[in-house]
Amino acid sequence: MIVNRKSLTFWEKLYVPAIIGGLKVTLRHAYNTLILKKVVTMEYPEQKWAVPTDYRGAPYLVKDQDGNTKCVSCQLCEFVCPPKAIKIIPPGPAGQLADRSNAEKMPAEFEINMLRCIFCGFCQEVCPEEAIFLQKDYSLTGTSREEMIYNKEKLLALGGTVGGVQKWKHKLEEAKAQESFPVKP
Amino acid sequence: MDWYFIIFSVVKIALVIGVLHAIAAYAVLAERKISAWIQDRVGPNRVAPPFVKYIPVLGPILTRWGIFQPLADGLKFMLKEDFTPAGVRKMYFWLAPALAIIPSMLVIAVIPFGSQMGHQKMVIADLNVGILYTFGIVSLGVYGIVLAGYAANSKYPFLGGIRSSAQMISYEISMGMSVIPVFLIAGNLNLSQVITWQTTHGWLVMYAPLSFIIFIVASFAETNRTPFDLPEAETELVGGYHTEYSSMKFALFFLAEYSNMTATAGMMVTLFFGGWTLPFCGLDQPATSLGIGLAQILIFLVKICVLLTVFIWVRWMFPRFRYDQLMDLGWRRFVPLALVNILITAVWLWIRS
Ligand code: SF4
Ligand code: SF4
């Protein structure tokens, strides 16, 4: 394609229209900011964005509607986490049992290193128990590296409650129903 | 050489350099604020020393204006690590920032910043050949940049240095020739006399508008300001000649740019806008009282500030020129234009006489 380039007029060669245009644009913007107070920026710590609903911020552990820890220490999230931010210490064979019946086990300790976490959401994706969710926090601060490793209590406290299917409860009900089923040999 | 002369000179030098650096520091703030306004932003509005928040109304306002920002910037520069990269040519590397900033401070010596206070003339050196001295010194500024580019032993500064040497040389000439008509008209090379001439005949910008235009454009190029900031062109050369510098050495380059701007603005005020005079209220005569003397210094500073604002405004208005466009503008437009300007002025003066 041949672009038809118009040759510049005398004034354009003197940069006069460009200069006047520049003056006008800059003046208009300065006027808008200074007099009309139309700024495009936001005074961050005082004003904050409304975080949209499916925002993927920091991952926290959640409890179900009955206040139970949902995590069963299956360690899938630990395995899938790309930067290895999650560290789970399972209870072990002789360890403490889960605090509710029919749940296999509970993590003895569950840590997420927020300095490593990249908020990718794989842990939420992989979790079979819907026990970990990326929530709305995006600005995590601390004064030391240790402080940025969130332990189980902290994650649970920050995570709050997210209801949903309660597998263990369902299993419990199933078991009960099985026991009381009238057909007996 | 009497002692009075030495003492007063030292006091004047200290004051002038102090004020120059203060202006340079606050020009940085003005730069940031004005760029912010032009780009629909707010600009620096947070920094304040801790006690300021206890000042009732004024404290928050000053903080919003960013008044304390230059202090914080200065402190930051001093506390940063002064890093010398491996492979630099040490001596030149150390020399370059000093060479960059010294000329800007020397130029200010011949600029009359006020009429007189008591029996002291408000100029450090009332040279007969003031303008020649100025151009001699101003062109030294390029050495700092070229040395920085050479010493850093790195490609970006090197390219910046090359560009700057070519650019400064080409604009030096048109700048020098642009002021010749001014002196043809005023008939004197002494800057104080030029101001005196302007008190009786009116500001020289009305007699030599073309000179003013060439001078201001050339001084954008001289001080490496957009649209001619090729030596530091952030988008293509990282930081240009000061890429490898850090801490106070970088700060010196930064300060040099702004004190150069201030010095050039001072030159323009003196040459084209009547220096410390205002054509009413008797402010155009040498001061007889201390108050008027101070007022005239203030007038000079205000005029400088207005010109600095123009400098800053222009920076946020135009895109950068391409290297060949810059050379084209310098050699093929401004040099002939300045020559024609001299010719026309000379002929006009000849006809009138
Ligand atoms: S969000 Fe990604 S990086 Fe963060 S803990 Fe989960 S899997 Fe790991
Ligand atoms: S959070 Fe989910 S995936 Fe991770 S260990 Fe607990 S149950 Fe398994």
Coordinates of C-alpha atoms and ligand atoms in Angstrom, one line a residue:
Chain A
M1 CA 0.0 0.0 0.0
I2 CA 1.3 3.4 -0.8
V3 CA 0.5 5.9 1.9
N4 CA 0.0 9.4 0.5
R5 CA 2.0 11.6 2.7
K6 CA 0.9 15.2 2.7
S7 CA 3.7 17.6 2.6
L8 CA 3.8 20.0 5.5
T9 CA 2.6 23.5 5.2
F10 CA 4.9 26.4 6.0
W11 CA 3.5 26.8 9.5
E12 CA 3.7 23.1 10.2
K13 CA 7.3 23.2 9.2
L14 CA 7.9 25.9 11.8
Y15 CA 6.3 23.6 14.4
V16 CA 3.8 26.3 15.2
P17 CA 0.6 24.2 15.1
A18 CA 2.3 21.5 17.1
I19 CA 3.4 24.0 19.7
I20 CA 0.0 25.5 20.0
G21 CA -1.6 22.1 20.1
G22 CA 0.8 21.1 22.9
L23 CA 0.1 24.2 24.9
K24 CA -3.6 23.6 24.6
V25 CA -3.5 19.9 25.6
T26 CA -1.2 20.5 28.6
L27 CA -3.1 23.5 29.7
R28 CA -6.4 21.7 29.5
H29 CA -5.1 18.8 31.6
A30 CA -3.5 21.1 34.1
Y31 CA -6.8 23.0 34.4
N32 CA -8.8 19.8 34.8
T33 CA -6.5 18.6 37.6
L34 CA -6.0 21.9 39.4
I35 CA -9.4 23.6 39.1
L36 CA -11.9 20.9 38.3
K37 CA -10.0 18.4 40.6
K38 CA -10.3 15.6 38.0
V39 CA -7.5 13.3 38.8
V40 CA -7.2 9.8 37.5
T41 CA -5.1 8.6 40.4
M42 CA -6.3 7.3 43.8
E43 CA -4.9 8.3 47.1
Y44 CA -4.1 4.7 47.9
P45 CA -3.9 3.9 51.6
E46 CA -6.9 6.2 52.3
Q47 CA -9.0 5.3 49.3
K48 CA -9.1 1.7 48.1
W49 CA -10.5 -0.1 45.2
A50 CA -13.6 -2.2 45.7
V51 CA -12.2 -5.7 45.3
P52 CA -14.3 -7.6 42.7
T53 CA -16.0 -10.8 43.8
D54 CA -13.9 -13.4 42.1
Y55 CA -10.7 -11.7 43.1
R56 CA -7.8 -14.0 43.8
G57 CA -5.8 -12.6 46.7
A58 CA -4.1 -14.4 49.5
P59 CA -5.1 -18.1 50.1
Y60 CA -6.6 -18.8 53.5
L61 CA -8.0 -21.9 55.1
V62 CA -11.7 -21.8 55.7
K63 CA -14.1 -23.5 58.1
D64 CA -17.5 -24.9 57.2
Q65 CA -20.8 -23.8 58.5
D66 CA -20.5 -25.8 61.6
G67 CA -17.2 -24.2 62.5
N68 CA -15.1 -27.3 61.7
T69 CA -11.7 -27.1 60.0
K70 CA -12.3 -28.4 56.5
C71 CA -8.8 -29.3 55.6
V72 CA -8.0 -33.0 55.8
S73 CA -4.3 -32.7 55.4
C74 CA -4.2 -34.6 52.1
Q75 CA -1.3 -32.4 51.0
L76 CA -2.4 -32.1 47.5
C77 CA -2.1 -28.3 47.7
E78 CA 1.4 -28.7 49.1
F79 CA 2.2 -30.9 46.1
V80 CA 0.7 -28.6 43.5
C81 CA 1.9 -25.3 44.8
P82 CA 4.4 -24.0 42.1
P83 CA 6.6 -21.9 44.4
K84 CA 6.4 -24.4 47.3
A85 CA 4.8 -21.9 49.5
I86 CA 2.7 -24.4 51.5
K87 CA 4.2 -26.6 54.2
I88 CA 1.9 -29.1 55.9
I89 CA 2.8 -31.3 58.8
P90 CA 0.4 -34.2 58.8
P91 CA -0.6 -35.7 62.2
G92 CA 1.1 -39.0 61.4
P93 CA -0.1 -42.5 62.2
A94 CA -0.1 -41.9 65.9
G95 CA -1.2 -38.3 65.8
Q96 CA -4.1 -36.5 67.0
L97 CA -7.4 -37.5 65.4
A98 CA -9.7 -35.1 63.5
D99 CA -12.1 -33.2 65.8
R100 CA -15.1 -34.6 64.0
S101 CA -16.1 -38.1 63.2
N102 CA -15.7 -39.5 59.8
A103 CA -13.1 -37.0 58.8
E104 CA -9.8 -38.8 58.1
K105 CA -7.4 -36.4 59.7
M106 CA -6.4 -32.8 60.3
P107 CA -3.1 -31.1 59.6
A108 CA -1.0 -30.8 62.7
E109 CA 0.5 -27.6 61.2
F110 CA -0.3 -25.8 58.0
E111 CA 1.9 -22.9 56.9
I112 CA 1.7 -20.7 53.9
N113 CA 4.7 -18.5 53.2
M114 CA 3.1 -15.4 51.9
L115 CA 6.5 -14.2 50.6
R116 CA 6.6 -17.1 48.2
C117 CA 2.9 -17.4 47.3
I118 CA 2.1 -16.1 43.9
F119 CA -1.7 -16.1 44.3
C120 CA -2.0 -18.6 41.5
G121 CA -5.0 -20.4 42.9
F122 CA -3.8 -23.9 42.2
C123 CA -4.3 -24.8 45.8
Q124 CA -7.9 -23.8 45.7
E125 CA -8.4 -25.6 42.4
V126 CA -6.9 -28.9 43.6
C127 CA -8.4 -29.0 47.1
P128 CA -10.8 -31.9 47.3
E129 CA -12.4 -30.6 50.5
E130 CA -12.9 -26.9 49.4
A131 CA -10.8 -26.1 52.4
I132 CA -8.6 -23.3 51.0
F133 CA -9.8 -20.3 49.1
L134 CA -8.0 -17.3 47.6
Q135 CA -9.6 -14.4 49.3
K136 CA -9.6 -10.6 48.9
D137 CA -6.5 -9.6 50.7
Y138 CA -3.8 -8.3 48.4
S139 CA -1.6 -6.1 50.5
L140 CA 0.1 -8.3 53.1
T141 CA 2.8 -6.6 55.2
G142 CA 5.1 -7.6 57.9
T143 CA 8.4 -6.5 59.4
S144 CA 10.2 -9.8 59.2
R145 CA 10.3 -13.0 57.1
E146 CA 9.0 -15.0 60.0
E147 CA 6.0 -12.8 60.3
M148 CA 5.0 -13.5 56.7
I149 CA 4.7 -17.2 57.2
Y150 CA 1.1 -17.6 58.2
N151 CA 0.4 -20.6 60.4
K152 CA -2.8 -22.6 60.8
E153 CA -4.5 -20.5 63.4
K154 CA -3.8 -17.3 61.5
L155 CA -5.0 -18.8 58.2
L156 CA -8.1 -20.1 59.8
A157 CA -8.8 -16.9 61.6
L158 CA -8.3 -14.8 58.4
G159 CA -10.2 -17.3 56.2
G160 CA -13.6 -17.2 58.0
T161 CA -16.4 -19.5 57.0
V162 CA -17.2 -20.8 53.6
G163 CA -20.1 -23.3 53.6
G164 CA -20.8 -25.9 51.0
V165 CA -20.8 -29.7 50.8
Q166 CA -19.9 -31.4 54.0
K167 CA -18.5 -34.7 52.9
W168 CA -17.8 -36.0 56.3
K169 CA -21.3 -35.2 57.5
H170 CA -22.8 -36.9 54.5
K171 CA -20.6 -39.9 55.1
L172 CA -21.7 -40.0 58.7
E173 CA -25.4 -39.8 57.7
E174 CA -24.8 -42.6 55.2
A175 CA -23.2 -44.8 57.8
K176 CA -26.0 -44.2 60.3
A177 CA -28.6 -44.9 57.6
Q178 CA -26.8 -48.1 56.7
E179 CA -26.9 -49.3 60.3
S180 CA -30.5 -48.7 60.8
F181 CA -31.6 -50.1 57.5
P182 CA -34.3 -52.6 58.3
V183 CA -33.2 -55.5 56.1
K184 CA -31.2 -57.8 58.4
P185 CA -30.0 -61.2 57.6
Chain B
M1 CA 42.2 44.3 47.5
D2 CA 40.7 45.5 50.7
W3 CA 39.2 43.2 53.3
Y4 CA 35.7 44.6 52.8
F5 CA 35.7 43.5 49.2
I6 CA 36.8 40.0 50.1
I7 CA 34.4 39.6 52.9
F8 CA 31.4 40.9 51.0
S9 CA 32.3 38.8 48.0
V10 CA 32.5 35.7 50.1
V11 CA 29.1 36.4 51.6
K12 CA 27.6 37.1 48.3
I13 CA 29.0 33.9 46.8
A14 CA 27.7 31.9 49.6
L15 CA 24.3 33.4 49.5
V16 CA 24.0 33.1 45.7
I17 CA 25.1 29.5 45.6
G18 CA 22.8 28.7 48.5
V19 CA 19.9 30.3 46.8
L20 CA 20.8 28.7 43.4
H21 CA 20.8 25.3 45.0
A22 CA 17.6 25.9 46.8
I23 CA 16.0 27.0 43.6
A24 CA 17.4 23.9 41.8
A25 CA 16.0 21.7 44.6
Y26 CA 12.6 23.2 44.4
A27 CA 12.6 23.2 40.7
V28 CA 12.7 19.5 40.9
L29 CA 9.6 19.6 43.1
A30 CA 8.0 22.0 40.6
E31 CA 8.9 19.7 37.8
R32 CA 7.2 16.8 39.6
K33 CA 4.2 18.8 40.5
I34 CA 3.7 20.3 37.1
S35 CA 4.2 17.1 35.3
A36 CA 1.7 15.5 37.7
W37 CA -0.9 18.2 36.9
I38 CA -0.4 17.9 33.2
Q39 CA -0.8 14.1 33.5
D40 CA -3.9 14.3 35.6
R41 CA -2.1 13.2 38.8
V42 CA -1.5 14.8 42.2
G43 CA 2.2 14.7 42.5
P44 CA 4.3 14.4 45.7
N45 CA 2.0 15.0 48.7
R46 CA 3.1 12.7 51.5
V47 CA 6.6 13.5 52.8
A48 CA 6.9 15.6 56.0
P49 CA 9.1 15.5 59.0
P50 CA 7.2 14.1 62.0
F51 CA 6.6 17.3 63.8
V52 CA 4.8 18.9 60.9
K53 CA 1.5 17.0 61.6
Y54 CA 1.2 18.9 64.9
I55 CA 1.0 22.3 63.1
P56 CA -2.7 22.8 62.9
V57 CA -3.8 24.1 59.5
L58 CA -0.6 24.8 57.7
G59 CA 1.1 21.5 58.3
P60 CA -1.3 19.3 56.2
I61 CA -1.4 22.0 53.5
L62 CA 2.4 22.2 53.2
T63 CA 2.6 18.4 53.1
R64 CA 0.1 18.3 50.3
W65 CA 2.1 20.7 48.4
G66 CA 5.1 18.5 48.8
I67 CA 7.2 21.3 50.4
F68 CA 9.4 18.8 52.2
Q69 CA 10.0 16.5 49.3
P70 CA 13.3 18.1 48.3
L71 CA 14.6 17.6 51.8
A72 CA 13.7 13.9 51.7
D73 CA 15.2 13.6 48.2
G74 CA 18.4 15.1 49.4
L75 CA 18.6 12.9 52.4
K76 CA 17.9 9.8 50.3
F77 CA 20.7 10.7 47.9
M78 CA 23.2 11.1 50.8
L79 CA 22.2 7.8 52.4
K80 CA 22.3 5.7 49.3
E81 CA 25.2 3.5 48.5
D82 CA 27.8 5.3 46.4
F83 CA 28.6 2.5 44.0
T84 CA 31.5 2.6 41.6
P85 CA 31.0 -0.1 38.9
A86 CA 34.0 -2.3 38.0
G87 CA 35.8 -1.2 34.9
V88 CA 35.2 2.5 35.1
R89 CA 38.0 4.9 34.6
K90 CA 38.1 6.0 38.2
M91 CA 39.5 9.5 38.0
Y92 CA 37.3 10.7 35.2
F93 CA 34.4 9.0 36.8
W94 CA 34.9 11.1 39.9
L95 CA 35.7 14.2 38.0
A96 CA 32.7 14.2 35.7
P97 CA 30.0 15.1 38.3
A98 CA 32.1 18.0 39.5
L99 CA 32.7 19.2 36.0
A100 CA 29.0 19.1 35.3
I101 CA 28.0 21.2 38.3
I102 CA 30.8 23.8 38.5
P103 CA 30.0 25.7 35.2
S104 CA 26.4 26.3 36.3
M105 CA 27.6 27.8 39.5
L106 CA 30.3 29.9 37.7
V107 CA 27.8 31.3 35.2
I108 CA 25.7 32.9 37.9
A109 CA 28.7 35.0 39.0
V110 CA 28.3 37.6 36.3
I111 CA 24.5 37.8 36.4
P112 CA 23.3 40.9 38.3
F113 CA 20.6 39.7 40.6
G114 CA 19.7 43.0 42.1
S115 CA 20.8 46.7 42.0
Q116 CA 22.5 47.4 45.2
M117 CA 22.2 47.2 48.9
G118 CA 24.1 49.8 50.8
H119 CA 27.2 50.3 48.7
Q120 CA 27.4 46.7 47.5
K121 CA 26.4 46.0 44.0
M122 CA 24.3 42.9 43.8
V123 CA 26.5 41.0 41.4
I124 CA 29.4 38.9 42.3
A125 CA 31.6 39.9 39.4
D126 CA 30.7 43.0 37.3
L127 CA 32.7 42.0 34.3
N128 CA 33.0 44.1 31.2
V129 CA 32.9 41.1 29.0
G130 CA 30.2 39.3 31.0
I131 CA 28.6 37.6 28.1
L132 CA 31.8 36.3 26.7
Y133 CA 32.6 34.8 30.0
T134 CA 29.2 33.3 30.2
F135 CA 29.5 31.5 26.9
G136 CA 33.0 30.4 27.7
I137 CA 31.8 28.8 30.9
V138 CA 28.5 27.4 29.7
S139 CA 30.3 25.4 27.0
L140 CA 32.4 23.8 29.7
G141 CA 29.3 22.0 30.9
V142 CA 29.6 19.6 28.1
Y143 CA 32.9 18.2 29.4
G144 CA 31.1 16.8 32.5
I145 CA 28.7 14.9 30.3
V146 CA 31.2 13.7 27.8
L147 CA 33.6 12.6 30.6
A148 CA 30.8 10.8 32.3
G149 CA 29.9 9.0 29.1
Y150 CA 33.6 8.1 28.5
A151 CA 34.5 7.1 32.0
A152 CA 31.6 4.8 32.7
N153 CA 32.9 2.2 30.3
S154 CA 29.4 1.3 29.3
K155 CA 27.4 1.6 26.1
Y156 CA 24.5 3.7 27.1
P157 CA 26.5 6.5 28.8
F158 CA 28.9 6.4 25.9
L159 CA 26.1 7.0 23.4
G160 CA 24.7 9.7 25.7
G161 CA 28.0 11.4 25.8
I162 CA 28.4 11.3 22.0
R163 CA 25.0 12.7 21.5
S164 CA 25.5 15.4 24.0
S165 CA 28.8 16.6 22.6
A166 CA 27.3 16.8 19.1
Q167 CA 24.2 18.5 20.4
M168 CA 25.9 21.0 22.6
I169 CA 28.4 22.1 20.0
S170 CA 25.7 22.7 17.4
Y171 CA 23.4 24.7 19.7
E172 CA 26.3 26.6 21.3
I173 CA 26.9 28.4 18.0
S174 CA 23.3 29.5 17.4
M175 CA 23.0 30.5 21.0
G176 CA 26.1 32.6 20.9
M177 CA 25.0 34.2 17.6
S178 CA 21.4 34.8 18.8
V179 CA 22.6 37.2 21.5
I180 CA 24.8 39.3 19.2
P181 CA 21.8 41.5 18.1
V182 CA 21.0 42.1 21.7
F183 CA 24.5 43.6 22.2
L184 CA 24.3 45.4 19.0
I185 CA 21.2 47.1 20.2
A186 CA 22.3 47.7 23.8
G187 CA 25.9 48.6 22.7
N188 CA 27.6 47.0 25.7
L189 CA 28.8 43.6 26.8
N190 CA 28.5 44.3 30.5
L191 CA 25.3 42.7 31.8
S192 CA 24.7 45.4 34.3
Q193 CA 24.9 48.0 31.5
V194 CA 22.5 45.9 29.4
I195 CA 20.0 46.1 32.2
T196 CA 20.5 49.8 32.6
W197 CA 19.8 50.2 28.8
Q198 CA 16.6 48.3 29.2
T199 CA 15.4 50.6 32.0
T200 CA 15.4 53.5 29.5
H201 CA 14.4 51.8 26.3
G202 CA 12.1 48.9 27.4
W203 CA 12.8 45.2 27.6
L204 CA 15.0 43.8 24.9
V205 CA 12.6 41.0 24.1
M206 CA 10.6 43.6 22.1
Y207 CA 13.6 44.6 20.1
A208 CA 14.9 41.2 19.4
P209 CA 12.1 38.6 19.6
L210 CA 13.8 36.3 17.1
S211 CA 16.9 36.3 19.3
F212 CA 14.8 35.4 22.2
I213 CA 13.2 32.5 20.4
I214 CA 16.6 31.1 19.2
F215 CA 18.1 31.6 22.6
I216 CA 15.3 29.8 24.5
V217 CA 15.3 26.9 22.1
A218 CA 19.1 26.7 22.2
S219 CA 19.0 26.8 25.9
F220 CA 16.6 23.8 26.0
A221 CA 19.3 22.0 24.0
E222 CA 22.1 23.3 26.2
T223 CA 20.5 22.2 29.4
N224 CA 19.4 18.8 27.9
R225 CA 15.8 19.4 28.4
T226 CA 13.0 17.9 26.4
P227 CA 12.4 18.2 23.4
F228 CA 16.2 17.9 23.1
D229 CA 17.0 15.6 26.0
L230 CA 18.8 13.1 23.8
P231 CA 21.8 12.6 26.0
E232 CA 19.7 11.2 28.8
A233 CA 16.7 9.9 26.7
E234 CA 15.4 7.5 29.3
T235 CA 13.4 5.4 26.9
E236 CA 16.3 4.5 24.7
L237 CA 19.5 5.0 26.7
V238 CA 18.4 4.0 30.2
G239 CA 19.7 7.1 31.8
G240 CA 22.1 8.3 29.2
Y241 CA 25.4 9.7 30.5
H242 CA 24.5 9.1 34.2
T243 CA 23.4 5.5 33.9
E244 CA 26.3 4.2 35.9
Y245 CA 26.2 6.8 38.6
S246 CA 24.5 6.5 42.0
S247 CA 24.0 8.4 45.2
M248 CA 25.5 11.8 45.5
K249 CA 27.4 11.7 42.2
F250 CA 24.1 11.1 40.4
A251 CA 22.5 13.9 42.5
L252 CA 25.2 16.2 41.3
F253 CA 24.3 15.6 37.7
F254 CA 20.7 16.0 38.6
L255 CA 21.4 19.2 40.4
A256 CA 23.6 20.4 37.6
E257 CA 20.7 20.1 35.2
Y258 CA 18.5 22.3 37.3
S259 CA 21.1 24.8 38.3
N260 CA 22.0 25.1 34.6
M261 CA 18.3 25.8 33.9
T262 CA 18.3 28.4 36.7
A263 CA 21.5 30.0 35.4
T264 CA 20.1 30.1 31.8
A265 CA 16.9 31.5 33.1
G266 CA 18.9 34.1 34.9
M267 CA 20.7 34.9 31.6
M268 CA 17.4 35.2 29.8
V269 CA 15.9 37.5 32.4
T270 CA 19.0 39.7 32.3
L271 CA 19.2 39.8 28.5
F272 CA 15.6 39.9 27.5
F273 CA 13.4 40.7 30.4
G274 CA 15.1 43.6 32.1
G275 CA 16.9 41.8 34.9
W276 CA 15.9 43.0 38.3
T277 CA 13.9 45.9 37.1
L278 CA 10.2 46.5 36.7
P279 CA 9.1 49.5 34.7
F280 CA 7.0 51.2 37.4
C281 CA 7.1 52.3 41.0
G282 CA 10.7 53.4 40.6
L283 CA 11.8 49.8 40.7
D284 CA 13.9 50.4 37.6
Q285 CA 16.4 52.7 39.4
P286 CA 19.3 51.4 41.6
A287 CA 17.9 51.0 45.1
T288 CA 18.4 53.7 47.7
S289 CA 17.0 51.8 50.6
L290 CA 17.4 48.3 51.8
G291 CA 13.7 47.4 51.2
I292 CA 13.8 48.3 47.5
G293 CA 17.1 46.5 47.2
L294 CA 15.4 43.4 48.5
A295 CA 12.3 43.9 46.4
Q296 CA 14.5 44.0 43.3
I297 CA 16.2 40.8 44.2
L298 CA 12.7 39.3 44.7
I299 CA 11.6 40.6 41.3
F300 CA 14.6 38.9 39.7
L301 CA 13.8 35.6 41.5
V302 CA 10.2 35.8 40.4
K303 CA 11.1 36.3 36.8
I304 CA 13.5 33.4 37.0
C305 CA 10.8 31.2 38.5
V306 CA 8.4 32.2 35.7
L307 CA 10.9 31.2 33.1
L308 CA 11.7 27.9 34.9
T309 CA 8.0 27.1 34.9
V310 CA 8.1 27.6 31.1
F311 CA 11.1 25.3 30.9
I312 CA 9.3 22.6 32.9
W313 CA 6.0 23.1 31.1
V314 CA 7.7 22.7 27.7
R315 CA 9.3 19.5 28.9
W316 CA 5.9 17.9 29.5
M317 CA 4.5 19.2 26.3
F318 CA 6.7 17.9 23.5
P319 CA 8.0 14.5 22.5
R320 CA 11.7 14.1 21.9
F321 CA 13.3 15.1 18.6
R322 CA 15.1 12.5 16.6
Y323 CA 18.9 12.9 16.5
D324 CA 18.9 13.9 12.8
Q325 CA 16.0 16.3 13.3
L326 CA 17.9 17.9 16.1
M327 CA 21.0 18.3 14.1
D328 CA 19.0 19.6 11.1
L329 CA 17.3 22.1 13.3
G330 CA 20.5 23.3 14.9
W331 CA 22.7 23.6 11.8
R332 CA 20.3 24.2 8.9
R333 CA 17.7 26.3 10.6
F334 CA 19.0 28.1 13.6
V335 CA 22.5 29.0 12.5
P336 CA 21.3 30.7 9.3
L337 CA 18.4 32.2 11.1
A338 CA 20.7 33.7 13.7
L339 CA 23.0 35.0 11.0
V340 CA 20.0 36.7 9.2
N341 CA 18.9 38.1 12.5
I342 CA 22.3 39.7 13.1
L343 CA 22.3 41.1 9.6
I344 CA 18.8 42.5 9.9
T345 CA 19.5 44.1 13.2
A346 CA 22.8 45.6 12.0
V347 CA 21.1 47.0 8.9
W348 CA 18.2 48.4 10.9
L349 CA 20.6 50.1 13.4
W350 CA 22.6 51.5 10.5
I351 CA 19.5 53.0 8.9
R352 CA 18.4 54.5 12.1
S353 CA 21.7 56.1 12.9
Ligands
SF4_1 S1 -2.1 -19.7 45.6 FE1 -0.6 -20.9 44.4 S2 1.3 -20.2 45.2 FE2 -0.2 -19.6 46.7 S3 -0.3 -21.2 48.1 FE3 -1.9 -21.6 46.6 S4 -0.9 -23.0 45.1 FE4 0.8 -22.0 46.3
SF4_2 S1 -6.1 -27.5 52.0 FE1 -7.2 -28.9 50.8 S2 -5.7 -29.7 49.4 FE2 -4.6 -28.7 51.0 S3 -4.1 -30.4 52.5 FE3 -6.0 -29.4 53.1 S4 -7.6 -30.7 52.2 FE4 -5.7 -31.1 51.1

